[in-house]
Tab-separated table of C-alpha atoms in Angstrom:
chain	number	residue	atom	x	y	z
A	1	MET	CA	-91.808	77.432	39.467
A	2	PRO	CA	-93.617	80.378	37.868
A	3	SER	CA	-91.728	83.555	37.279
A	4	LYS	CA	-94.812	85.658	37.971
A	5	LYS	CA	-97.776	85.407	40.272
A	6	GLU	CA	-100.982	83.676	39.315
A	7	ARG	CA	-104.512	83.870	40.667
A	8	LEU	CA	-105.048	81.663	43.654
A	9	ASP	CA	-107.977	79.777	42.143
A	10	LYS	CA	-105.870	78.986	39.062
A	11	ILE	CA	-103.039	77.688	41.234
A	12	LEU	CA	-105.437	75.472	43.269
A	13	SER	CA	-107.180	74.203	40.067
A	14	MET	CA	-103.884	73.336	38.492
A	15	SER	CA	-102.946	71.534	41.723
A	16	GLY	CA	-105.814	69.088	41.451
A	17	TYR	CA	-108.365	70.629	43.854
A	18	GLY	CA	-111.097	70.824	41.262
A	19	SER	CA	-112.536	73.415	38.755
A	20	ARG	CA	-112.400	77.048	39.284
A	21	LYS	CA	-115.943	76.765	40.743
A	22	ASP	CA	-114.834	74.093	43.085
A	23	VAL	CA	-111.774	75.932	44.426
A	24	LYS	CA	-113.898	79.219	44.886
A	25	ARG	CA	-116.141	77.235	47.163
A	26	ILE	CA	-113.039	75.967	49.232
A	27	ILE	CA	-111.698	79.496	49.467
A	28	LYS	CA	-115.265	80.798	50.479
A	29	GLN	CA	-115.440	78.187	53.279
A	30	GLY	CA	-112.144	79.513	54.665
A	31	ASP	CA	-110.219	76.428	54.059
A	32	VAL	CA	-107.268	78.142	52.312
A	33	THR	CA	-104.516	80.174	53.973
A	34	ILE	CA	-101.700	82.291	52.442
A	35	ASN	CA	-98.785	82.840	54.765
A	36	GLY	CA	-100.838	82.042	57.714
A	37	ARG	CA	-103.839	84.286	56.792
A	38	THR	CA	-107.167	83.023	55.586
A	39	ALA	CA	-107.766	83.717	51.948
A	40	THR	CA	-110.971	85.219	50.927
A	41	ASN	CA	-110.463	86.345	47.320
A	42	PRO	CA	-110.072	83.706	44.558
A	43	SER	CA	-108.165	86.362	42.480
A	44	THR	CA	-105.489	86.948	44.993
A	45	PRO	CA	-102.112	86.804	43.250
A	46	VAL	CA	-99.880	84.015	44.610
A	47	ASP	CA	-96.328	82.856	43.835
A	48	PRO	CA	-96.032	79.186	45.170
A	49	ALA	CA	-92.222	79.653	45.043
A	50	VAL	CA	-92.520	82.374	47.655
A	51	ASP	CA	-95.842	82.157	49.336
A	52	PHE	CA	-96.802	79.419	51.782
A	53	VAL	CA	-100.206	78.137	50.785
A	54	GLN	CA	-102.170	75.604	52.839
A	55	VAL	CA	-105.409	73.915	51.881
A	56	LEU	CA	-107.421	72.166	54.688
A	57	GLY	CA	-104.283	72.596	56.847
A	58	GLU	CA	-101.977	70.667	54.350
A	59	PRO	CA	-99.223	72.548	52.418
A	60	LEU	CA	-99.893	73.117	48.841
A	61	ILE	CA	-97.618	71.152	46.470
A	62	PHE	CA	-97.565	73.061	43.104
A	63	LYS	CA	-96.012	71.859	39.917
A	64	GLU	CA	-95.863	74.348	37.181
A	65	TYR	CA	-95.561	71.657	34.652
A	66	VAL	CA	-95.866	67.896	34.664
A	67	TYR	CA	-93.531	65.497	32.947
A	68	ILE	CA	-94.578	61.852	32.478
A	69	MET	CA	-92.829	58.803	30.934
A	70	MET	CA	-95.098	56.236	29.542
A	71	ASN	CA	-94.425	52.728	28.019
A	72	LYS	CA	-96.958	53.144	25.335
A	73	PRO	CA	-98.680	49.894	24.412
A	74	LYS	CA	-99.846	48.777	21.027
A	75	GLY	CA	-103.408	49.581	20.078
A	76	VAL	CA	-103.377	53.023	21.744
A	77	ILE	CA	-103.117	56.272	19.767
A	78	SER	CA	-100.874	59.146	20.678
A	79	ALA	CA	-103.534	61.818	20.990
A	80	THR	CA	-105.222	63.821	23.742
A	81	ARG	CA	-108.770	62.701	22.935
A	82	ASP	CA	-110.677	60.560	20.540
A	83	LEU	CA	-114.291	59.464	20.222
A	84	HIS	CA	-113.493	56.026	19.063
A	85	GLU	CA	-110.114	54.993	20.062
A	86	THR	CA	-108.205	54.779	23.395
A	87	THR	CA	-105.665	57.496	23.801
A	88	VAL	CA	-102.506	57.672	25.857
A	89	ILE	CA	-104.305	60.363	28.006
A	90	ASP	CA	-106.997	57.897	28.696
A	91	LEU	CA	-104.367	55.570	30.305
A	92	LEU	CA	-103.664	58.071	32.973
A	93	ASP	CA	-107.135	57.354	34.387
A	94	GLY	CA	-108.041	60.974	34.931
A	95	GLU	CA	-105.270	61.460	37.528
A	96	TYR	CA	-104.058	64.589	35.766
A	97	SER	CA	-107.555	65.719	34.349
A	98	HIS	CA	-106.869	69.138	35.912
A	99	ARG	CA	-103.840	69.560	33.573
A	100	ASN	CA	-103.781	69.994	29.790
A	101	LEU	CA	-101.429	67.183	29.071
A	102	PHE	CA	-100.401	66.054	25.490
A	103	PRO	CA	-97.951	63.610	24.086
A	104	VAL	CA	-94.573	64.969	22.864
A	105	GLY	CA	-94.502	63.825	19.273
A	106	ARG	CA	-96.320	60.571	18.231
A	107	LEU	CA	-95.936	56.776	18.187
A	108	ASP	CA	-97.856	54.957	15.664
A	109	LYS	CA	-100.921	52.948	17.003
A	110	ASP	CA	-99.111	49.606	16.247
A	111	ALA	CA	-95.845	50.921	17.919
A	112	GLU	CA	-94.882	50.795	21.556
A	113	GLY	CA	-92.254	52.124	23.858
A	114	LEU	CA	-91.139	55.485	25.346
A	115	LEU	CA	-93.698	58.395	25.099
A	116	LEU	CA	-93.134	61.616	27.004
A	117	ILE	CA	-96.385	63.443	28.074
A	118	THR	CA	-96.375	66.984	29.459
A	119	ASP	CA	-98.141	70.440	29.458
A	120	ASP	CA	-94.880	72.240	28.928
A	121	GLY	CA	-95.382	73.376	25.285
A	122	LYS	CA	-92.100	75.275	24.964
A	123	LEU	CA	-90.019	72.268	26.010
A	124	ALA	CA	-92.073	69.948	23.682
A	125	HIS	CA	-91.484	72.303	20.743
A	126	ARG	CA	-87.779	72.232	21.207
A	127	LEU	CA	-87.513	68.553	21.685
A	128	LEU	CA	-89.378	68.000	18.370
A	129	SER	CA	-87.571	70.715	16.393
A	130	PRO	CA	-85.108	69.249	13.813
A	131	ARG	CA	-82.765	72.182	14.477
A	132	LYS	CA	-82.161	70.764	18.051
A	133	LYS	CA	-81.177	67.301	16.658
A	134	VAL	CA	-82.520	65.525	19.681
A	135	GLU	CA	-81.897	61.755	19.253
A	136	LYS	CA	-84.846	59.396	18.977
A	137	VAL	CA	-83.720	55.788	19.220
A	138	TYR	CA	-85.850	52.771	18.171
A	139	TYR	CA	-85.626	49.058	18.003
A	140	VAL	CA	-87.120	47.692	14.771
A	141	GLU	CA	-87.787	44.396	13.238
A	142	VAL	CA	-87.973	44.261	9.517
A	143	ARG	CA	-89.236	41.844	6.831
A	144	GLY	CA	-86.417	41.807	4.386
A	145	LEU	CA	-82.672	41.624	4.283
A	146	LEU	CA	-80.829	44.659	5.944
A	147	GLY	CA	-77.331	45.280	4.611
A	148	GLU	CA	-74.514	47.786	4.523
A	149	ASP	CA	-76.149	49.559	1.504
A	150	ASP	CA	-79.002	50.315	3.846
A	151	VAL	CA	-76.794	51.609	6.445
A	152	LYS	CA	-75.147	53.861	3.809
A	153	ALA	CA	-78.558	55.079	2.595
A	154	PHE	CA	-79.654	55.976	6.075
A	155	LYS	CA	-76.570	57.789	6.773
A	156	GLU	CA	-76.935	59.928	3.582
A	157	GLY	CA	-80.527	60.696	4.140
A	158	ILE	CA	-83.388	58.872	2.450
A	159	PHE	CA	-85.772	60.524	0.009
A	160	LEU	CA	-89.359	60.250	1.227
A	161	GLY	CA	-91.458	61.527	-1.795
A	162	ASN	CA	-90.282	65.109	-2.382
A	163	TYR	CA	-88.505	65.268	0.951
A	164	ARG	CA	-85.078	64.111	1.948
A	165	ALA	CA	-85.029	62.800	5.608
A	166	LEU	CA	-82.121	64.049	7.789
A	167	PRO	CA	-79.239	61.630	7.964
A	168	ALA	CA	-80.055	58.710	10.390
A	169	LYS	CA	-78.098	55.885	11.870
A	170	LEU	CA	-79.001	52.202	11.246
A	171	GLU	CA	-77.196	49.626	13.388
A	172	ILE	CA	-77.919	46.092	12.201
A	173	LEU	CA	-78.488	43.624	14.955
A	174	LYS	CA	-79.589	40.664	12.801
A	175	SER	CA	-79.691	40.224	9.020
A	176	GLY	CA	-81.858	37.709	7.286
A	177	ASP	CA	-85.327	37.204	5.938
A	178	VAL	CA	-86.403	38.843	9.127
A	179	SER	CA	-83.851	41.507	10.250
A	180	SER	CA	-83.570	43.661	13.418
A	181	ALA	CA	-81.726	46.855	14.074
A	182	ILE	CA	-81.454	50.006	16.113
A	183	VAL	CA	-82.480	53.133	14.348
A	184	THR	CA	-81.588	56.661	15.459
A	185	VAL	CA	-83.330	59.635	13.901
A	186	TYR	CA	-83.192	63.361	14.723
A	187	GLU	CA	-86.649	64.362	13.576
A	188	GLY	CA	-90.143	62.869	13.780
A	189	LYS	CA	-91.923	63.013	10.450
A	190	PHE	CA	-95.153	61.058	10.027
A	191	HIS	CA	-94.482	57.338	9.834
A	192	GLN	CA	-90.827	58.272	9.215
A	193	ILE	CA	-88.974	55.053	10.079
A	194	LYS	CA	-91.639	52.919	8.338
A	195	ARG	CA	-91.329	55.091	5.257
A	196	MET	CA	-87.589	55.104	5.248
A	197	VAL	CA	-87.479	51.236	5.594
A	198	LYS	CA	-90.218	50.951	2.847
A	199	ALA	CA	-88.080	53.223	0.562
A	200	ARG	CA	-85.415	50.525	0.855
A	201	GLY	CA	-87.890	47.900	-0.402
A	202	LYS	CA	-88.542	46.288	3.124
A	203	GLU	CA	-91.269	46.394	5.716
A	204	VAL	CA	-91.275	47.243	9.497
A	205	THR	CA	-93.160	44.583	11.471
A	206	TYR	CA	-92.239	45.800	14.959
A	207	LEU	CA	-91.315	49.246	16.278
A	208	LYS	CA	-90.370	50.259	19.776
A	209	ARG	CA	-88.954	53.646	20.947
A	210	LEU	CA	-86.185	53.097	23.406
A	211	SER	CA	-85.142	56.732	24.188
A	212	MET	CA	-85.581	60.465	23.484
A	213	GLY	CA	-82.621	62.577	24.110
A	214	PRO	CA	-81.284	61.660	27.597
A	215	ILE	CA	-84.441	59.971	28.637
A	216	LYS	CA	-84.374	56.173	28.313
A	217	LEU	CA	-87.391	54.062	28.692
A	218	ASP	CA	-87.728	52.652	32.202
A	219	GLU	CA	-87.826	48.978	31.612
A	220	SER	CA	-89.708	48.273	34.899
A	221	LEU	CA	-92.640	49.913	33.224
A	222	LYS	CA	-94.977	47.415	31.603
A	223	PRO	CA	-96.864	48.394	28.487
A	224	GLY	CA	-99.505	50.960	29.571
A	225	GLU	CA	-97.684	51.896	32.711
A	226	TRP	CA	-96.252	55.373	33.464
A	227	ARG	CA	-94.488	57.438	36.029
A	228	GLU	CA	-93.537	61.052	36.476
A	229	LEU	CA	-89.874	61.975	35.430
A	230	THR	CA	-87.494	62.476	38.286
A	231	GLU	CA	-86.032	65.916	38.937
A	232	GLU	CA	-82.652	64.791	37.458
A	233	GLU	CA	-84.418	63.530	34.339
A	234	ILE	CA	-86.238	66.831	33.853
A	235	ARG	CA	-83.073	68.750	34.290
A	236	ALA	CA	-81.320	66.578	31.715
A	237	LEU	CA	-84.233	66.948	29.182
A	238	LYS	CA	-84.382	70.705	29.601
A	239	PHE	CA	-80.462	70.906	29.100
A	240	THR	CA	-80.735	68.830	25.924
A	241	ALA	CA	-83.341	71.098	24.514
A	242	LEU	CA	-81.468	74.421	25.251
């Protein structure tokens, strides 16, 4: 909940009752009460954690921030908007159009799996900061033979051009002409896992993010499906990013 009061019209708009213009009309019609009294001024300061607000006789359910888990499908880009491509925000079907949601980090267009979406900028920044060393775990399939020399290289940190990636963990599941593995990284550089594998002379053919910090992909979510995080998941995520 907010630590300070906000304008009534802003609170209502963030809660999905329409634009500022829309909610001003609702207030003008006398459909909003604060602690039992009819509200008349859209700029009235309100603290939803303390004040009892009702709209059309129903209690206001206010969320300062929204936290969403999505099973991102292939073919969709991790962006807020795009003129030509379908974005992960488009998959929400406008349900949160009153919020300024954005993906926490990115998954390549051809990758799938766990993607967190929120409007909590401070938390997102901490989750992505290499200093916090928040684990990002992926399942990968690779064209080429993975071996113990690759495990060692990942552990030591692979050079990507003029940059050495932070030490990462490579757990080989299957080794052959087509190999599979679990990769754990602690940062999220552009195309990082693909570039790390390429630096070892191999090619990623499939990439799926399984978890970020304490949040594991809900396997009941089909590609393209999503749900809000539970209170327990939100608390765990915030604790990890402290």
